[in-house]
Short mmCIF file of C-alpha atoms in Angstrom, two decimals:
data_model
loop_
_atom_site.label_atom_id
_atom_site.label_comp_id
_atom_site.label_asym_id
_atom_site.label_seq_id
_atom_site.Cartn_x
_atom_site.Cartn_y
_atom_site.Cartn_z
CA MET A 1 191.51 117.57 39.43
CA LYS A 2 192.68 119.73 36.57
CA ARG A 3 190.59 122.71 35.48
CA TYR A 4 189.69 121.32 32.06
CA GLN A 5 188.65 118.01 33.64
CA LEU A 6 186.41 119.84 36.09
CA ALA A 7 184.83 121.79 33.23
CA ILE A 8 184.12 118.58 31.33
CA LEU A 9 182.60 117.03 34.46
CA LEU A 10 180.34 120.04 35.01
CA VAL A 11 179.19 119.99 31.39
CA GLY A 12 178.40 116.30 31.71
CA ILE A 13 176.39 116.81 34.91
CA ILE A 14 174.40 119.67 33.37
CA ALA A 15 173.68 117.60 30.26
CA LEU A 16 172.48 114.70 32.42
CA ILE A 17 170.17 116.98 34.44
CA VAL A 18 168.67 118.44 31.27
CA PHE A 19 168.13 114.96 29.84
CA ILE A 20 166.30 113.55 32.85
CA MET A 21 164.40 116.70 33.88
CA PRO A 22 160.64 116.08 33.78
CA ASP A 23 158.99 117.77 30.85
CA THR A 24 156.11 119.43 32.64
CA GLU A 25 155.77 122.98 31.33
CA SER A 26 152.24 124.10 30.44
CA MET A 27 151.22 127.60 29.45
CA PHE A 28 149.00 129.81 27.33
CA VAL A 29 150.80 131.60 24.53
CA GLY A 30 149.12 134.73 23.24
CA MET A 31 145.78 133.37 24.49
CA HIS A 32 145.33 131.77 21.08
CA THR A 33 147.15 128.44 21.12
CA PHE A 34 147.54 126.11 24.07
CA TYR A 35 151.08 124.79 24.19
CA SER A 36 151.98 121.90 26.39
CA LYS A 37 155.42 120.35 26.42
CA MET A 38 154.37 117.44 28.60
CA ASN A 39 154.71 114.24 26.61
CA CYS A 40 152.57 111.86 28.66
CA THR A 41 153.58 108.84 26.58
CA LYS A 42 157.12 108.96 27.96
CA CYS A 43 155.79 107.39 31.15
CA HIS A 44 152.34 106.20 30.07
CA ALA A 45 152.92 104.40 26.78
CA GLY A 46 150.71 101.54 27.95
CA GLU A 47 147.76 103.80 28.69
CA TYR A 48 148.17 105.58 25.39
CA SER A 49 148.29 102.28 23.51
CA GLU A 50 145.14 101.14 25.31
CA PHE A 51 143.37 104.36 24.31
CA MET A 52 144.38 103.97 20.68
CA ALA A 53 143.19 100.35 20.75
CA SER A 54 139.81 101.24 22.30
CA GLN A 55 136.49 101.00 20.51
CA SER A 56 136.79 103.03 17.34
CA TYR A 57 133.81 105.30 17.99
CA VAL A 58 135.06 106.09 21.51
CA ARG A 59 138.58 106.80 20.30
CA GLU A 60 137.45 108.93 17.36
CA ALA A 61 134.96 110.87 19.50
CA HIS A 62 137.69 111.91 21.94
CA LEU A 63 140.08 112.78 19.14
CA ARG A 64 137.38 114.99 17.60
CA ALA A 65 136.67 116.63 20.94
CA ALA A 66 140.37 117.31 21.50
CA ASN A 67 140.54 118.89 18.04
CA ASN A 68 137.42 121.03 18.58
CA THR A 69 138.76 124.44 19.67
CA ASN A 70 135.23 125.53 20.56
CA TYR A 71 135.02 122.70 23.08
CA THR A 72 138.55 123.05 24.49
CA THR A 73 137.98 126.79 24.88
CA TYR A 74 134.60 126.07 26.48
CA LEU A 75 136.32 123.80 29.01
CA SER A 76 139.03 126.32 29.82
CA ILE A 77 136.65 129.21 30.58
CA ALA A 78 134.08 127.28 32.69
CA GLY A 79 131.40 127.09 30.02
CA ILE A 80 127.98 125.69 30.86
CA SER A 81 126.09 126.56 27.68
CA GLN A 82 127.10 127.45 24.14
CA ASN A 83 125.66 128.29 20.77
CA GLU A 84 127.35 129.61 17.64
CA THR A 85 127.71 133.12 19.03
CA HIS A 86 127.81 132.93 22.85
CA ILE A 87 129.35 130.89 25.67
CA LEU A 88 127.75 131.27 29.10
CA THR A 89 129.79 130.30 32.16
CA ASN A 90 129.39 129.75 35.89
CA TYR A 91 132.63 131.55 36.73
CA ASP A 92 133.47 135.17 37.45
CA GLY A 93 136.93 135.24 35.95
CA ASP A 94 137.29 139.02 35.79
CA GLY A 95 135.98 139.70 39.30
CA ASP A 96 133.19 142.06 38.24
CA GLY A 97 130.57 140.25 40.32
CA THR A 98 128.83 138.43 37.45
CA ASN A 99 129.58 135.21 35.61
CA ASP A 100 131.52 135.67 32.40
CA THR A 101 129.92 135.70 28.97
CA TRP A 102 132.03 135.18 25.87
CA VAL A 103 131.05 136.01 22.29
CA TRP A 104 132.52 134.90 18.99
CA ASN A 105 134.72 137.56 17.37
CA SER A 106 134.89 136.75 13.67
CA THR A 107 137.52 139.42 13.09
CA VAL A 108 140.15 137.52 15.07
CA ASP A 109 138.44 134.09 14.88
CA ALA A 110 138.39 133.64 18.63
CA TRP A 111 136.14 133.93 21.67
CA GLN A 112 136.06 137.31 23.45
CA ARG A 113 134.92 138.11 26.98
CA THR A 114 132.25 140.80 26.91
CA SER A 115 133.39 142.53 30.09
CA ASP A 116 137.00 143.31 29.22
CA GLY A 117 137.61 142.13 25.65
CA ARG A 118 139.95 139.31 26.62
CA ILE A 119 140.54 136.85 23.75
CA ALA A 120 140.70 133.05 24.08
CA LEU A 121 140.99 130.21 21.59
CA VAL A 122 142.47 127.07 23.10
CA SER A 123 144.04 124.50 20.81
CA LEU A 124 145.61 121.17 21.73
CA ASP A 125 147.15 120.87 18.27
CA ARG A 126 150.66 121.70 19.45
CA ASP A 127 152.45 120.60 16.28
CA GLY A 128 150.13 122.53 13.96
CA SER A 129 149.14 119.47 11.95
CA CYS A 130 145.43 120.44 11.92
CA GLY A 131 144.70 117.26 13.84
CA ILE A 132 145.34 115.62 17.19
CA ASN A 133 148.40 113.42 17.05
CA GLY A 134 150.16 111.28 19.61
CA TYR A 135 150.09 112.50 23.17
CA GLU A 136 148.11 115.67 22.39
CA VAL A 137 144.86 113.82 23.10
CA CYS A 138 145.95 113.08 26.69
CA HIS A 139 145.60 116.77 27.57
CA LEU A 140 141.86 116.70 26.90
CA CYS A 141 141.34 114.97 30.26
CA HIS A 142 144.60 115.51 32.11
CA ASN A 143 145.80 119.07 31.58
CA SER A 144 145.37 121.14 34.71
CA THR A 145 144.93 124.52 33.02
CA ILE A 146 142.01 123.46 30.83
CA PHE A 147 139.98 122.47 33.88
CA GLY A 148 140.51 125.64 35.85
CA PHE A 149 143.57 124.69 37.90
CA SER A 150 145.61 127.68 36.77
CA GLY A 151 149.20 127.81 37.91
CA ALA A 152 149.39 124.06 38.53
CA HIS A 153 152.10 122.70 36.22
CA THR A 154 151.08 119.10 36.81
CA ALA A 155 148.70 116.60 35.29
CA ILE A 156 145.29 116.05 36.86
CA VAL A 157 142.53 113.49 36.41
CA ARG A 158 139.06 114.56 35.30
CA THR A 159 136.88 111.49 34.94
CA CYS A 160 134.18 110.58 32.41
CA ASP A 161 131.36 112.02 34.51
CA ASP A 162 133.02 115.38 35.02
CA ASP A 163 130.51 118.26 34.95
CA ARG A 164 131.71 119.53 31.56
CA CYS A 165 132.43 116.17 29.93
CA HIS A 166 129.63 113.59 30.23
CA GLY A 167 127.96 115.03 33.31
CA ASN A 168 126.68 113.38 36.45
CA SER A 169 123.55 113.20 38.57
CA ASN A 170 124.17 116.72 39.91
CA HIS A 171 125.44 118.64 36.89
CA ALA A 172 124.89 118.09 33.18
CA TYR A 173 126.27 121.02 31.21
CA ASN A 174 127.18 121.39 27.52
CA ASP A 175 124.75 122.22 24.75
CA GLN A 176 124.56 119.54 22.08
CA SER A 177 125.58 122.16 19.51
CA LEU A 178 129.13 121.45 20.65
CA PHE A 179 129.03 117.97 19.17
CA GLU A 180 128.21 116.29 15.89
CA ALA A 181 126.11 113.50 17.42
CA ALA A 182 123.44 115.84 18.77
CA THR A 183 120.83 113.12 19.25
CA MET A 184 122.99 110.87 21.41
CA ARG A 185 122.84 113.10 24.52
CA VAL A 186 126.43 112.15 25.25
CA THR A 187 126.89 115.12 27.57
CA GLU A 188 124.08 113.86 29.81
CA ALA A 189 125.35 110.29 30.16
CA GLY A 190 125.99 110.57 33.90
CA SER A 191 122.57 112.07 34.48
CA LEU A 192 120.88 109.38 32.40
CA LEU A 193 122.73 106.61 34.26
CA SER A 194 121.24 107.81 37.53
CA GLN A 195 117.62 107.83 36.35
CA GLY A 196 116.54 104.24 36.86
CA ASN A 197 117.63 102.14 33.90
CA VAL A 198 119.39 98.82 33.58
CA HIS A 199 122.79 100.43 34.21
CA SER A 200 121.70 102.56 37.18
CA PRO A 201 122.45 100.03 39.99
CA LEU A 202 126.10 99.84 38.97
CA TYR A 203 126.39 103.62 38.62
CA HIS A 204 124.72 104.29 41.97
CA GLN A 205 126.96 101.82 43.74
CA LEU A 206 130.11 103.39 42.31
CA VAL A 207 129.07 107.03 42.52
CA ASN A 208 128.76 106.65 46.30
CA GLN A 209 132.37 105.51 46.64
CA SER A 210 135.32 107.88 46.60
CA SER A 211 138.28 107.37 44.29
CA SER A 212 141.88 108.34 45.02
CA TYR A 213 141.67 111.31 42.65
CA PRO A 214 141.50 114.79 44.25
CA ALA A 215 138.36 116.70 43.27
CA GLY A 216 139.72 120.18 43.87
CA ARG A 217 137.58 123.24 43.19
CA PRO A 218 137.86 123.95 39.47
CA PHE A 219 136.68 127.47 38.71
CA ASN A 220 135.92 127.92 42.44
CA SER A 221 133.14 125.33 42.44
CA THR A 222 132.75 121.79 43.78
CA PRO A 223 132.38 119.16 41.03
CA GLY A 224 129.06 117.36 40.94
CA ASN A 225 130.84 114.00 41.03
CA ALA A 226 132.81 114.75 44.21
CA ILE A 227 132.65 112.94 47.54
CA GLY A 228 134.35 115.14 50.10
CA ASP A 229 137.68 116.15 48.61
CA ARG A 230 137.80 113.20 46.17
CA LEU A 231 136.10 112.37 42.91
CA SER A 232 133.68 109.46 42.99
CA LYS A 233 134.16 106.12 41.25
CA GLY A 234 131.12 106.70 39.04
CA TYR A 235 133.34 106.91 35.98
CA LEU A 236 134.12 103.19 36.31
CA SER A 237 130.59 102.38 35.18
CA CYS A 238 131.46 104.05 31.88
CA GLY A 239 134.64 102.04 31.59
CA ALA A 240 132.70 98.83 32.24
CA CYS A 241 131.11 99.12 28.80
CA HIS A 242 133.52 101.31 26.89
CA GLY A 243 136.93 100.27 28.17
CA GLU A 244 139.12 97.23 28.70
CA ILE A 245 138.87 97.19 32.47
CA THR A 246 137.34 94.68 34.87
CA ILE A 247 135.04 95.80 37.67
CA ASN A 248 134.10 93.62 40.62
CA ALA A 249 130.72 94.74 41.95
CA SER A 250 127.91 93.01 43.80
CA ILE A 251 124.54 94.41 42.75
CA ARG A 252 121.64 93.41 44.99
CA GLU A 253 118.32 93.25 43.19
CA THR A 254 114.91 91.79 43.98
CA HIS A 255 114.34 88.92 41.60
CA ASN A 256 111.00 87.97 40.12
CA THR A 257 109.99 84.80 41.96
CA HIS A 258 107.05 84.04 39.62
CA ALA A 259 104.87 83.89 42.73
CA GLY A 260 101.73 84.81 40.83
CA LYS A 261 100.28 86.56 37.83
CA SER A 262 100.39 89.84 39.73
CA SER A 263 104.20 89.79 39.83
CA GLU A 264 105.80 92.96 38.57
CA ARG A 265 106.63 92.95 34.87
CA ARG A 266 110.31 93.68 34.61
CA LYS A 267 113.59 92.57 33.13
CA TYR A 268 115.46 89.82 34.90
CA ILE A 269 118.91 90.44 36.35
#
């Protein structure tokens, strides 16, 4: 093979490798803007289309959350409580023996760790459009760095009843000041589902089954919705009402037999 032909062949091979190489880089840049070059829709166009076609209030709520830099920062630093000036965490990120506290620094418009002055303001708005467009919303639930899996350049799955999303029977974090709909208690949904209401039987059945998703130890702690090393299936009870999925579940309940006037007053199943 002639030298110029070999050069052309090598250029072609390199171009092909670059074209098909997975786009999986994720990193913090300047601790101000979260850049992610992973375009999830390349492989998951169907899932993205389903999300965009979901109930409008569910879709818009997640788009707002993804565009709320207070919330995305809160997630990325292990927040458990927030007001306008402070974020409390359950994570000792600087190794000083106490859980981190972050305060709002109006000079730089970002959150600052009190112990060492580190600055953080995490944005999913990669294209700078002042809104969440296209695949940017996927990173709210699937970006490893936001949920404390630093150094992992892969996507993860954090389900609806994650500690810092909608909570579960073990952990319900997040002050309502993070959200517009303060009266809806959306961050306590998992906890509410476990407290003996009409939806509780389904949630309890699913929360005691393990999914295929690894739980990991985000921020060096075990998630409240974990079973062993896997997340539970409790999130499916959310999808039963708010998504386009079908769940097969057998719920065993004691029915009212109308045996007498002393029968328990209750709703029928």
